[in-house]
mmCIF file of C-alpha atoms and ligand atoms in Angstrom:
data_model
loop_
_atom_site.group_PDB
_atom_site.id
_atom_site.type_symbol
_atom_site.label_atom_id
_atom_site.label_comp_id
_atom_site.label_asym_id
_atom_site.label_seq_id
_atom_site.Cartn_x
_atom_site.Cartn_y
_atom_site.Cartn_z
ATOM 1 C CA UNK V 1 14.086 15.811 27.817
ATOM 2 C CA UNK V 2 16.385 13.245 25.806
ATOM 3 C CA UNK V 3 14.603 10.609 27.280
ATOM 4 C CA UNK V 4 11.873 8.011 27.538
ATOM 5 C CA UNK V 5 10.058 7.590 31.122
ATOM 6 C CA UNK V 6 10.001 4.047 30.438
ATOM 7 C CA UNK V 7 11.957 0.826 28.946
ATOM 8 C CA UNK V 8 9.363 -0.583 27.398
ATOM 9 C CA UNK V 9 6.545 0.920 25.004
ATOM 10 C CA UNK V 10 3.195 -0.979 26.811
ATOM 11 C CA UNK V 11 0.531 1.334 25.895
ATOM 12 C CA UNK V 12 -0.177 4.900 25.456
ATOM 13 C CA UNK V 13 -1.353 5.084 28.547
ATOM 14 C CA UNK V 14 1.907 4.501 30.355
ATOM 15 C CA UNK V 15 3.674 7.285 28.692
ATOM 16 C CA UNK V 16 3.828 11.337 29.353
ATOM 17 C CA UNK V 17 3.122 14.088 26.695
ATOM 18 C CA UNK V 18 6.475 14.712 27.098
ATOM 19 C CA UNK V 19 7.241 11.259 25.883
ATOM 20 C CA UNK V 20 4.996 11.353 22.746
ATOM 21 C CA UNK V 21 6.304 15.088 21.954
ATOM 22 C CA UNK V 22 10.345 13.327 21.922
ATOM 23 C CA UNK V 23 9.131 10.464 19.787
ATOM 24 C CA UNK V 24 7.243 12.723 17.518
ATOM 25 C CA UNK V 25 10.997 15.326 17.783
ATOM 26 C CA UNK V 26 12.723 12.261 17.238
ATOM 27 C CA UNK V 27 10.466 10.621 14.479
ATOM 28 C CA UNK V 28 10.572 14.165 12.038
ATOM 29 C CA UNK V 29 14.465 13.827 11.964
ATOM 30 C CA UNK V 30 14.147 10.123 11.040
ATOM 31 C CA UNK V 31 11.360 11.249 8.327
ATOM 32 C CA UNK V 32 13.905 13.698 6.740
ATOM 33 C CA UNK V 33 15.995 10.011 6.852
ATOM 34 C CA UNK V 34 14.216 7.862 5.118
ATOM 35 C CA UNK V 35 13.386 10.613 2.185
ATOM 36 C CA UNK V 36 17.111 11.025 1.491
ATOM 37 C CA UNK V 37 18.772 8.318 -1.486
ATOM 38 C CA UNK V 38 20.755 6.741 1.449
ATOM 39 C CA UNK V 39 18.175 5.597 3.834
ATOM 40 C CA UNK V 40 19.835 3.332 6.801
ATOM 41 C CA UNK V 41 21.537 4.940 9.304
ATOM 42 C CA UNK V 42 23.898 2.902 11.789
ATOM 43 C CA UNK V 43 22.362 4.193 14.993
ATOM 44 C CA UNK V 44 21.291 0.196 15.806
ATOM 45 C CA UNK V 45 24.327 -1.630 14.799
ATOM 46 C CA UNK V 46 24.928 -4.477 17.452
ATOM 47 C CA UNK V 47 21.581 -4.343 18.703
ATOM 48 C CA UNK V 48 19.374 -7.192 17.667
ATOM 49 C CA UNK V 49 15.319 -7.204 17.808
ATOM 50 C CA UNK V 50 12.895 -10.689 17.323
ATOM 51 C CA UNK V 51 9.449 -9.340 15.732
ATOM 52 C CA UNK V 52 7.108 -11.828 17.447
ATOM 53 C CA UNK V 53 3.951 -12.299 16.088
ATOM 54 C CA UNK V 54 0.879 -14.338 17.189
ATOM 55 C CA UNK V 55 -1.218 -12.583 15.026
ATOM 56 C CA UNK V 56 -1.531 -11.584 11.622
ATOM 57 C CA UNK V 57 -0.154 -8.532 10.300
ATOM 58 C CA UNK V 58 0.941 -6.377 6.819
ATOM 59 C CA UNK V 59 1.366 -2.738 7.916
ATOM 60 C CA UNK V 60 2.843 -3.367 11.642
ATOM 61 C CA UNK V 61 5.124 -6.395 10.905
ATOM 62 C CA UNK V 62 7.130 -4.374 7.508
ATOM 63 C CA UNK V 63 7.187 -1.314 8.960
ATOM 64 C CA UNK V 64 8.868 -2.349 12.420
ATOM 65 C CA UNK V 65 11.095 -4.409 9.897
ATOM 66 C CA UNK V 66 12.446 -1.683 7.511
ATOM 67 C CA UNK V 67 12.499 0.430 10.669
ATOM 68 C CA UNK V 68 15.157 -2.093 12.142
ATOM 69 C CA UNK V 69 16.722 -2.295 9.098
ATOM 70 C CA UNK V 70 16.890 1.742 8.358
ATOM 71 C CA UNK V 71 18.837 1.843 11.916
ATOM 72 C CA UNK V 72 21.073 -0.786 10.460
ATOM 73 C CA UNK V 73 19.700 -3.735 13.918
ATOM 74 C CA UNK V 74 19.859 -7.228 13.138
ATOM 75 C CA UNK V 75 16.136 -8.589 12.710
ATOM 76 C CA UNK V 76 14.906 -12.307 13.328
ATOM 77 C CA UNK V 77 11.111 -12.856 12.822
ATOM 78 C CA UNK V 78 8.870 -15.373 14.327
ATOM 79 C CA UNK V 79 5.512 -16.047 13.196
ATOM 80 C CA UNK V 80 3.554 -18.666 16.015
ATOM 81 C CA UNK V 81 1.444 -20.227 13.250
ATOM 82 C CA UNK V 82 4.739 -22.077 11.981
ATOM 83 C CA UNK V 83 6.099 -22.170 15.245
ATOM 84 C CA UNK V 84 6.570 -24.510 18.217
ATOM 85 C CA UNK V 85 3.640 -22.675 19.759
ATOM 86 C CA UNK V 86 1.662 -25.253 17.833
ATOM 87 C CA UNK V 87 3.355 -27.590 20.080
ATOM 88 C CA UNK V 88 2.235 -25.532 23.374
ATOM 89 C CA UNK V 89 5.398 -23.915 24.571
ATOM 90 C CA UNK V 90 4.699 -21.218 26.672
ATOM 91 C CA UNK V 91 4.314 -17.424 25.780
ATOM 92 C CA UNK V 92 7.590 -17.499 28.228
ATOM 93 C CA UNK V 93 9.653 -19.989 27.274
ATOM 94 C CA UNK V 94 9.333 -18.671 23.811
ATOM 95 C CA UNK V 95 10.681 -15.564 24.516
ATOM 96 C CA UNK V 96 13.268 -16.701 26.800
ATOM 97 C CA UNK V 97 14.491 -19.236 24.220
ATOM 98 C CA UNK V 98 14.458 -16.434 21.688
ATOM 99 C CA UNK V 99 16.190 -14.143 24.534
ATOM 100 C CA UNK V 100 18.796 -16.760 24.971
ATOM 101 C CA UNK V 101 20.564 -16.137 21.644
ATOM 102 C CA UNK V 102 21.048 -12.476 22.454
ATOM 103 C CA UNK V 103 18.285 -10.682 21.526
ATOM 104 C CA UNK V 104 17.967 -7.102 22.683
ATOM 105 C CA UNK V 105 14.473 -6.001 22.400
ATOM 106 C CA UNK V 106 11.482 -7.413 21.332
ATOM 107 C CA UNK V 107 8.460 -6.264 18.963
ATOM 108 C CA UNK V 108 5.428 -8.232 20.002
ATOM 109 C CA UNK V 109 1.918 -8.403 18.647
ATOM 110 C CA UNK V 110 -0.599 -11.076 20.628
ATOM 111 C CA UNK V 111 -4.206 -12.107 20.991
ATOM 112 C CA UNK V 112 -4.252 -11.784 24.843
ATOM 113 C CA UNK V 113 -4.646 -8.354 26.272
ATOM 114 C CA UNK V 114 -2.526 -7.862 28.806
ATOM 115 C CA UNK V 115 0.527 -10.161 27.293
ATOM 116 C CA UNK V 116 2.840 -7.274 26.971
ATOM 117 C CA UNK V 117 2.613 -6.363 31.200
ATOM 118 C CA UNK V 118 2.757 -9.974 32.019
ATOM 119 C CA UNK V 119 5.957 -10.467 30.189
ATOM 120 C CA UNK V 120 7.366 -7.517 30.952
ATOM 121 C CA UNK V 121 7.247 -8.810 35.061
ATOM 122 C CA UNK V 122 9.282 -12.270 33.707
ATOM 123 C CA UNK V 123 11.720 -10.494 30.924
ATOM 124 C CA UNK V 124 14.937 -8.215 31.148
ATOM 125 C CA UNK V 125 15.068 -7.077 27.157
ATOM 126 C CA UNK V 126 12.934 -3.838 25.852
ATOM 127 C CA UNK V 127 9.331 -4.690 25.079
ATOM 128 C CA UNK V 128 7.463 -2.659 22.030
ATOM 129 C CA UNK V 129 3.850 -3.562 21.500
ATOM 130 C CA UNK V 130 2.786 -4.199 18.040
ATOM 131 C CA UNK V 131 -0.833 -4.806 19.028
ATOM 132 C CA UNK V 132 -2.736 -7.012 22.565
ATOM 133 C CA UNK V 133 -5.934 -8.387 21.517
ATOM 134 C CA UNK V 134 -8.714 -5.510 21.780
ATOM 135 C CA UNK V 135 -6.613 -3.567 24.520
ATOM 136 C CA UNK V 136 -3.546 -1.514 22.626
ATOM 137 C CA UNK V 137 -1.537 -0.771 19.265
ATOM 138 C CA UNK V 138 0.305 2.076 20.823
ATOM 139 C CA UNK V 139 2.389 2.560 17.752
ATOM 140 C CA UNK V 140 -0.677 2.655 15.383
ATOM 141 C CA UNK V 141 -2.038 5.907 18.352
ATOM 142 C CA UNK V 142 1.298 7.534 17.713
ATOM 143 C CA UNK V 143 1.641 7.048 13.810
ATOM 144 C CA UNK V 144 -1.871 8.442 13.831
ATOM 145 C CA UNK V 145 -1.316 11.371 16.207
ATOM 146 C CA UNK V 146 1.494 12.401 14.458
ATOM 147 C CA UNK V 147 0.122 12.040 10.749
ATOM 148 C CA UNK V 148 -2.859 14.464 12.238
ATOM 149 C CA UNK V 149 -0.538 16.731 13.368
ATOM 150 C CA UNK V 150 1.423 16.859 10.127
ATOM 151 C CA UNK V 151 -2.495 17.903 8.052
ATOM 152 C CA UNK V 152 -3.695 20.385 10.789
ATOM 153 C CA UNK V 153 -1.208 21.190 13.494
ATOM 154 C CA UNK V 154 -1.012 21.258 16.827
ATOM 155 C CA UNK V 155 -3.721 19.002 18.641
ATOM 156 C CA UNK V 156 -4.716 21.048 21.302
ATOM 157 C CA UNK V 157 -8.413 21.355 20.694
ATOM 158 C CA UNK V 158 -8.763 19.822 17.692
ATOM 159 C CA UNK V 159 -11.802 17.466 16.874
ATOM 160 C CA UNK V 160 -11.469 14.160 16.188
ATOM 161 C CA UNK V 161 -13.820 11.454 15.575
ATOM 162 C CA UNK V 162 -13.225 7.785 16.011
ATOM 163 C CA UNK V 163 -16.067 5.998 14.093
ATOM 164 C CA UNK V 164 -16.880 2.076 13.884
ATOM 165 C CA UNK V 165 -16.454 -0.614 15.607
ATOM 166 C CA UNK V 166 -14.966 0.992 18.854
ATOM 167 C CA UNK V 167 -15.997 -2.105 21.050
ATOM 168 C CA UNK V 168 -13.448 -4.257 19.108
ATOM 169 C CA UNK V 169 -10.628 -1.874 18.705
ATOM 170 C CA UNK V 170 -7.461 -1.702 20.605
ATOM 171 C CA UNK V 171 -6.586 1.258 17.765
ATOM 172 C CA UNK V 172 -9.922 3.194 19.595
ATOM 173 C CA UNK V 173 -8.526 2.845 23.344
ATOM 174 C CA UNK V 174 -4.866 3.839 21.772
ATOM 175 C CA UNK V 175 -5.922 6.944 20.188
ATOM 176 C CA UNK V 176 -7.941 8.135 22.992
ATOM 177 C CA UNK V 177 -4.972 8.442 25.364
ATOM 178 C CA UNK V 178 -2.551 9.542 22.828
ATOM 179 C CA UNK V 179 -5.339 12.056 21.449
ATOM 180 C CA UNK V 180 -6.074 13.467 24.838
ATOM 181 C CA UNK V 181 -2.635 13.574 26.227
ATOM 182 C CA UNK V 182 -2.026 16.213 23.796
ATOM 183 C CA UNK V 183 -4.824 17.707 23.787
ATOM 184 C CA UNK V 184 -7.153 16.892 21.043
ATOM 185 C CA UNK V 185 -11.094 16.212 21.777
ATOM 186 C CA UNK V 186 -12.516 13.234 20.908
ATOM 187 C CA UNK V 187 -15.883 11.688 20.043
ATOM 188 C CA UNK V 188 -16.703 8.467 19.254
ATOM 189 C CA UNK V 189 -19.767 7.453 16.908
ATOM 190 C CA UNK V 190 -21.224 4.045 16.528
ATOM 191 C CA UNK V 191 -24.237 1.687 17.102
ATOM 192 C CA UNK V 192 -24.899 1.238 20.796
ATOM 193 C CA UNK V 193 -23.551 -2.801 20.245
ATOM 194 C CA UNK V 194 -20.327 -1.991 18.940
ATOM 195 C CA UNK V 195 -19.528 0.889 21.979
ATOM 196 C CA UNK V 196 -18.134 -0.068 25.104
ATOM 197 C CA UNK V 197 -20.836 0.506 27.964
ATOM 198 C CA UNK V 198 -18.464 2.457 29.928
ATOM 199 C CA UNK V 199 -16.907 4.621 27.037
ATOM 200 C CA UNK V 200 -17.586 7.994 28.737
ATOM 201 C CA UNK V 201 -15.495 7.356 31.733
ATOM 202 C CA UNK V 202 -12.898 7.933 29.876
ATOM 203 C CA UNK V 203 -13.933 11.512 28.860
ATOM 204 C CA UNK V 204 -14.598 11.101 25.289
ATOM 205 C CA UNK V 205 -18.403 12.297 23.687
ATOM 206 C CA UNK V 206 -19.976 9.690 22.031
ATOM 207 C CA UNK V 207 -22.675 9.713 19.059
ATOM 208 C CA UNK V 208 -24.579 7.173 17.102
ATOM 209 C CA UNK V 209 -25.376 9.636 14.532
ATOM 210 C CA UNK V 210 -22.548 9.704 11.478
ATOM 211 C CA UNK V 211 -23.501 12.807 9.663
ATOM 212 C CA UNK V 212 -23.755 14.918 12.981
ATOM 213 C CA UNK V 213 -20.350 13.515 13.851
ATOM 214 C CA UNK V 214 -18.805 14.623 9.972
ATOM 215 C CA UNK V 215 -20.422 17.764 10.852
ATOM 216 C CA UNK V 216 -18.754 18.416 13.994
ATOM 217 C CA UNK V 217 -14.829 16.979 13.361
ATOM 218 C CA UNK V 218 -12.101 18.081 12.061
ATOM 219 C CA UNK V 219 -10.810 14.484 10.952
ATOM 220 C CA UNK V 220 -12.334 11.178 10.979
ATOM 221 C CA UNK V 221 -10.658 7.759 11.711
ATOM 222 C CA UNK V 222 -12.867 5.598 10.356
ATOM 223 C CA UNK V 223 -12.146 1.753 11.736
ATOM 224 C CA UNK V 224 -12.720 -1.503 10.679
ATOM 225 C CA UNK V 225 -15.591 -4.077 11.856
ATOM 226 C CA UNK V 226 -13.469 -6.715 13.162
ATOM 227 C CA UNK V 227 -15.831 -10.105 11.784
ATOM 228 C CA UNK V 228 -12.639 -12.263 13.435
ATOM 229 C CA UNK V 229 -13.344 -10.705 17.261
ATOM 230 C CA UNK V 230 -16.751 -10.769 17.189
ATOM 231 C CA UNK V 231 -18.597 -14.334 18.406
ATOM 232 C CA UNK V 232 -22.217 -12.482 18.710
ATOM 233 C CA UNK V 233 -23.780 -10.756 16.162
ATOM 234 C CA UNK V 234 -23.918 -6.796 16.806
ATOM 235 C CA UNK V 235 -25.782 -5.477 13.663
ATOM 236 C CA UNK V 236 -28.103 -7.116 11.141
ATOM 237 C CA UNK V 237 -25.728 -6.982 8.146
ATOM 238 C CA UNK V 238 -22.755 -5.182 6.772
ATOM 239 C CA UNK V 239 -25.055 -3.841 4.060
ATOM 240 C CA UNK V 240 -27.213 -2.045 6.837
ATOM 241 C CA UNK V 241 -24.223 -0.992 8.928
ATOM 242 C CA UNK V 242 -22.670 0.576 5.879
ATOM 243 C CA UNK V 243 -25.956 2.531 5.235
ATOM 244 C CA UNK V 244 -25.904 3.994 8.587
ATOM 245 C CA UNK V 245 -22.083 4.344 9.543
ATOM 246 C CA UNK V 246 -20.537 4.464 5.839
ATOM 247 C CA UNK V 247 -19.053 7.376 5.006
ATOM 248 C CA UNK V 248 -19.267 8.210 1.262
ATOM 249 C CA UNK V 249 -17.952 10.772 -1.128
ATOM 250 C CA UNK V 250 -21.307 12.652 -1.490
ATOM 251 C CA UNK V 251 -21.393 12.929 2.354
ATOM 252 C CA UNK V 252 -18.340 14.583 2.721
ATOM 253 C CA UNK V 253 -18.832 16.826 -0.149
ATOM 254 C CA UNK V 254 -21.534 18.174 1.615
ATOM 255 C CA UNK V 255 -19.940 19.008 4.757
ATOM 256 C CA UNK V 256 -19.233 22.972 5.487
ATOM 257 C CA UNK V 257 -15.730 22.255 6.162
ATOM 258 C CA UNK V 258 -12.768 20.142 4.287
ATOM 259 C CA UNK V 259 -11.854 16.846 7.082
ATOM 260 C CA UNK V 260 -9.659 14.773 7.093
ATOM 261 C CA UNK V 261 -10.057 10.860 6.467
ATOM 262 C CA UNK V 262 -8.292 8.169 8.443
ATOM 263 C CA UNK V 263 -8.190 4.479 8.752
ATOM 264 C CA UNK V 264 -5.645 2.306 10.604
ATOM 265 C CA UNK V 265 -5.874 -0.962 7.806
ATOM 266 C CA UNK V 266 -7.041 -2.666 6.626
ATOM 267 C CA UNK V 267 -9.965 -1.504 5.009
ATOM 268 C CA UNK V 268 -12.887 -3.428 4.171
ATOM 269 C CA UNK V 269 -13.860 -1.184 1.170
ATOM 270 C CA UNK V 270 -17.484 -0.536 0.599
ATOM 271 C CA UNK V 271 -18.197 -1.146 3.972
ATOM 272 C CA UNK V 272 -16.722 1.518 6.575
ATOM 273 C CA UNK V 273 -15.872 3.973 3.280
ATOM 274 C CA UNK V 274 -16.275 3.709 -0.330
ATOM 275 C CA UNK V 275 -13.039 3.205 -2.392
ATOM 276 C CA UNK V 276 -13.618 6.476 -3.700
ATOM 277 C CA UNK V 277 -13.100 8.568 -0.124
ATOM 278 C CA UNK V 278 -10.453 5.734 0.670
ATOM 279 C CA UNK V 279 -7.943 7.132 -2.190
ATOM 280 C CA UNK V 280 -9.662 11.115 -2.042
ATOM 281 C CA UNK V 281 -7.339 13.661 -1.359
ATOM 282 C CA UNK V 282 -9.201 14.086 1.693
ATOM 283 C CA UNK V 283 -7.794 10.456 2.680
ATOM 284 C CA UNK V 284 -4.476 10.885 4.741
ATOM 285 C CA UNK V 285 -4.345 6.799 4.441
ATOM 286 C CA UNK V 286 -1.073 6.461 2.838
ATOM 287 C CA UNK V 287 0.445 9.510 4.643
ATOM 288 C CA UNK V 288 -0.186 6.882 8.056
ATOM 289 C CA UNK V 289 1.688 4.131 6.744
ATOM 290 C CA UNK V 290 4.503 6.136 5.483
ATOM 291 C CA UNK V 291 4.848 8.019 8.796
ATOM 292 C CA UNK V 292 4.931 4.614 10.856
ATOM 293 C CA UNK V 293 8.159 3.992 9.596
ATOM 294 C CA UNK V 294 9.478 6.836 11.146
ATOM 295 C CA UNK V 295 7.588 6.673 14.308
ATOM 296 C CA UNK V 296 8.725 2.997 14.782
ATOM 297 C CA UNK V 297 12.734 4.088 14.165
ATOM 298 C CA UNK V 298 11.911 6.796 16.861
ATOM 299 C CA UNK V 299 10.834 4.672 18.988
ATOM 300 C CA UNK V 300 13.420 1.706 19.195
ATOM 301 C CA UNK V 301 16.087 4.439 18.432
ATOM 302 C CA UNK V 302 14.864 5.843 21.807
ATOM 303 C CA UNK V 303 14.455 2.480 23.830
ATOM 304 C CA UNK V 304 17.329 1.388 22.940
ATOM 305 C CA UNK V 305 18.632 4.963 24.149
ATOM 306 C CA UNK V 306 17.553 3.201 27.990
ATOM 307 C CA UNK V 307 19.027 -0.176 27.677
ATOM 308 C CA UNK V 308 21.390 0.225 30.489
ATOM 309 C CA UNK V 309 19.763 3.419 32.361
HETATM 310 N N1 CP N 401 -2.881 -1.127 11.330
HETATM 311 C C1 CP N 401 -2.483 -2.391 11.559
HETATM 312 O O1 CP N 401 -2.196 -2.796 12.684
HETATM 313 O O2 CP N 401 -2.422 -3.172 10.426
HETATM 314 P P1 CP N 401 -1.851 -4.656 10.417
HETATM 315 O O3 CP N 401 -2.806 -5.520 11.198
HETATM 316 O O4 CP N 401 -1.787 -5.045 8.957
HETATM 317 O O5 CP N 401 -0.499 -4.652 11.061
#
């Protein structure tokens, strides 16, 4: 398969396991790129992207960036908070105004879950999501799939653990698909609040007790509490929730086994991990970011592979 199934990147759960095993093919060779003196390749040149974001972003936003520029696209960037959003033009007309001057795909992050679909029904050009609200951030899944896969191996069977504040976390519903599609078993661990009611319909375990769940995984993706998405209050205070769902040096020091650490960015720092497991050599952190370069060239290398198929 040379292919993607599809010509947009939605969400994980669109895509085949043969589709995450080409980008991950596809995103090794572009690895090997980016390590060599001469980075930028011209496999892009004529194609132009529009990276539009209506929501914050560090990690997502530069590393779809210096992935289009590494592939030698042209790049325009819109942010809405300086935009004529702020004047209420349409999610639509935005796009199609943006679309107008030639664009050829577009990188979108957005607040609303579903954005990506609805677009895709009113656009022609590629669609990559960077990120909809608490539904997807099917780049983050892959990135962290494939940076797994790089520390232990193959996935089949492996054990990972998605801790924190699942109920938030469009990083959670990402890596379940992308985990399960190639094999992997997953448990999530939480308090009750902060874990979807229906959570085990979608075949995952789920725990509320962290040091059963360090015992039992082979790697941990420890995720953020998201303050900005939550209007209730799901825990008594950070301090407590850090007592109970913190994961420390000590603790993992007295696991039987060496895991892995994970944790999509950004960190709050004292509160899901201590600084000191956040830059341990058990922390894979850094190895994430770097590899989303790589998985983002794949990608847009690849979708751009369908334009006209
Ligand atoms: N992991 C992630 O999506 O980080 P940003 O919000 O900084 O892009």
């Amino acid at each position: 398969m040379s292919q993607l199934s599809s010509k947009h990147l939605l969400g994980i759960c669109d895509i085949t396991e043969d589709d995450i095993n080409l980008i991950f093919k596809t995103a090794e060779n572009f690895k090997q790129v980016i390590n060599r003196p001469i980075k930028k390749v011209p496999s892009l040149r004529d194609i132009t992207i529009a990276n539009v974001f209506f929501e914050n972003s560090t990690r997502t936003k530069i590393s779809f960036e210096l992935a289009e520029k590494r592939l030698s696209a042209d790049v325009v960037n819109f942010s809405s908070s300086n935009s004529s959003v702020k004047k209420g033009e349409t999610l639509i007309d935005t796009v199609n105004n943006i679309l107008a001057m030639k664009v050829d795909m577009v990188v979108m992050r957005h607040p609303a879950p579903g954005a990506h679909q609805f677009l895709s029904r009113h656009i022609d050009a590629n669609i990559i999501n960077a990120g909809d609200g608490t539904h997807e951030h099917p780049t983050q899944a892959l990135l962290d799939a494939f940076s797994i896969r790089e520390s232990l191996g193959d996935l089949k069977d492996k054990k990972i653990a998605i801790i924190g504040d699942i109920l938030h976390s469009r990083v959670a519903l990402s890596n379940i698909y992308c985990l399960q599609k190639l094999g992997a078993k997953v448990t999530v661990c939480g308090p009750p609040t902060l874990l979807p009611r229906h959570i085990r319909s979608l075949g995952v375990e789920v725990s509320h007790n962290l040091q059963e769940t360090l015992e039992w995984c082979d790697c941990a993706n420890m995720l953020r509490i998201q303050l900005e998405r939550q209007e209730d209050k799901y825990f008594p205070s950070l301090r407590e929730y850090s007592l109970q769902y913190g994961v420390t040096m000590p603790m993992l020091q007295n696991l039987k086994k060496e895991i892995i650490l994970m944790h999509p960015g950004p960190i709050n720092r004292g509160v899901e991990i201590t600084s000191e497991v956040a830059d341990s050599e058990q922390s894979i952190i850094l190895n994430q970011v770097e590899n989303g370069v790589a998985i983002r060239m794949a990608i847009l290398y690849l979708l751009a592979g369908k334009q006209n198929s």
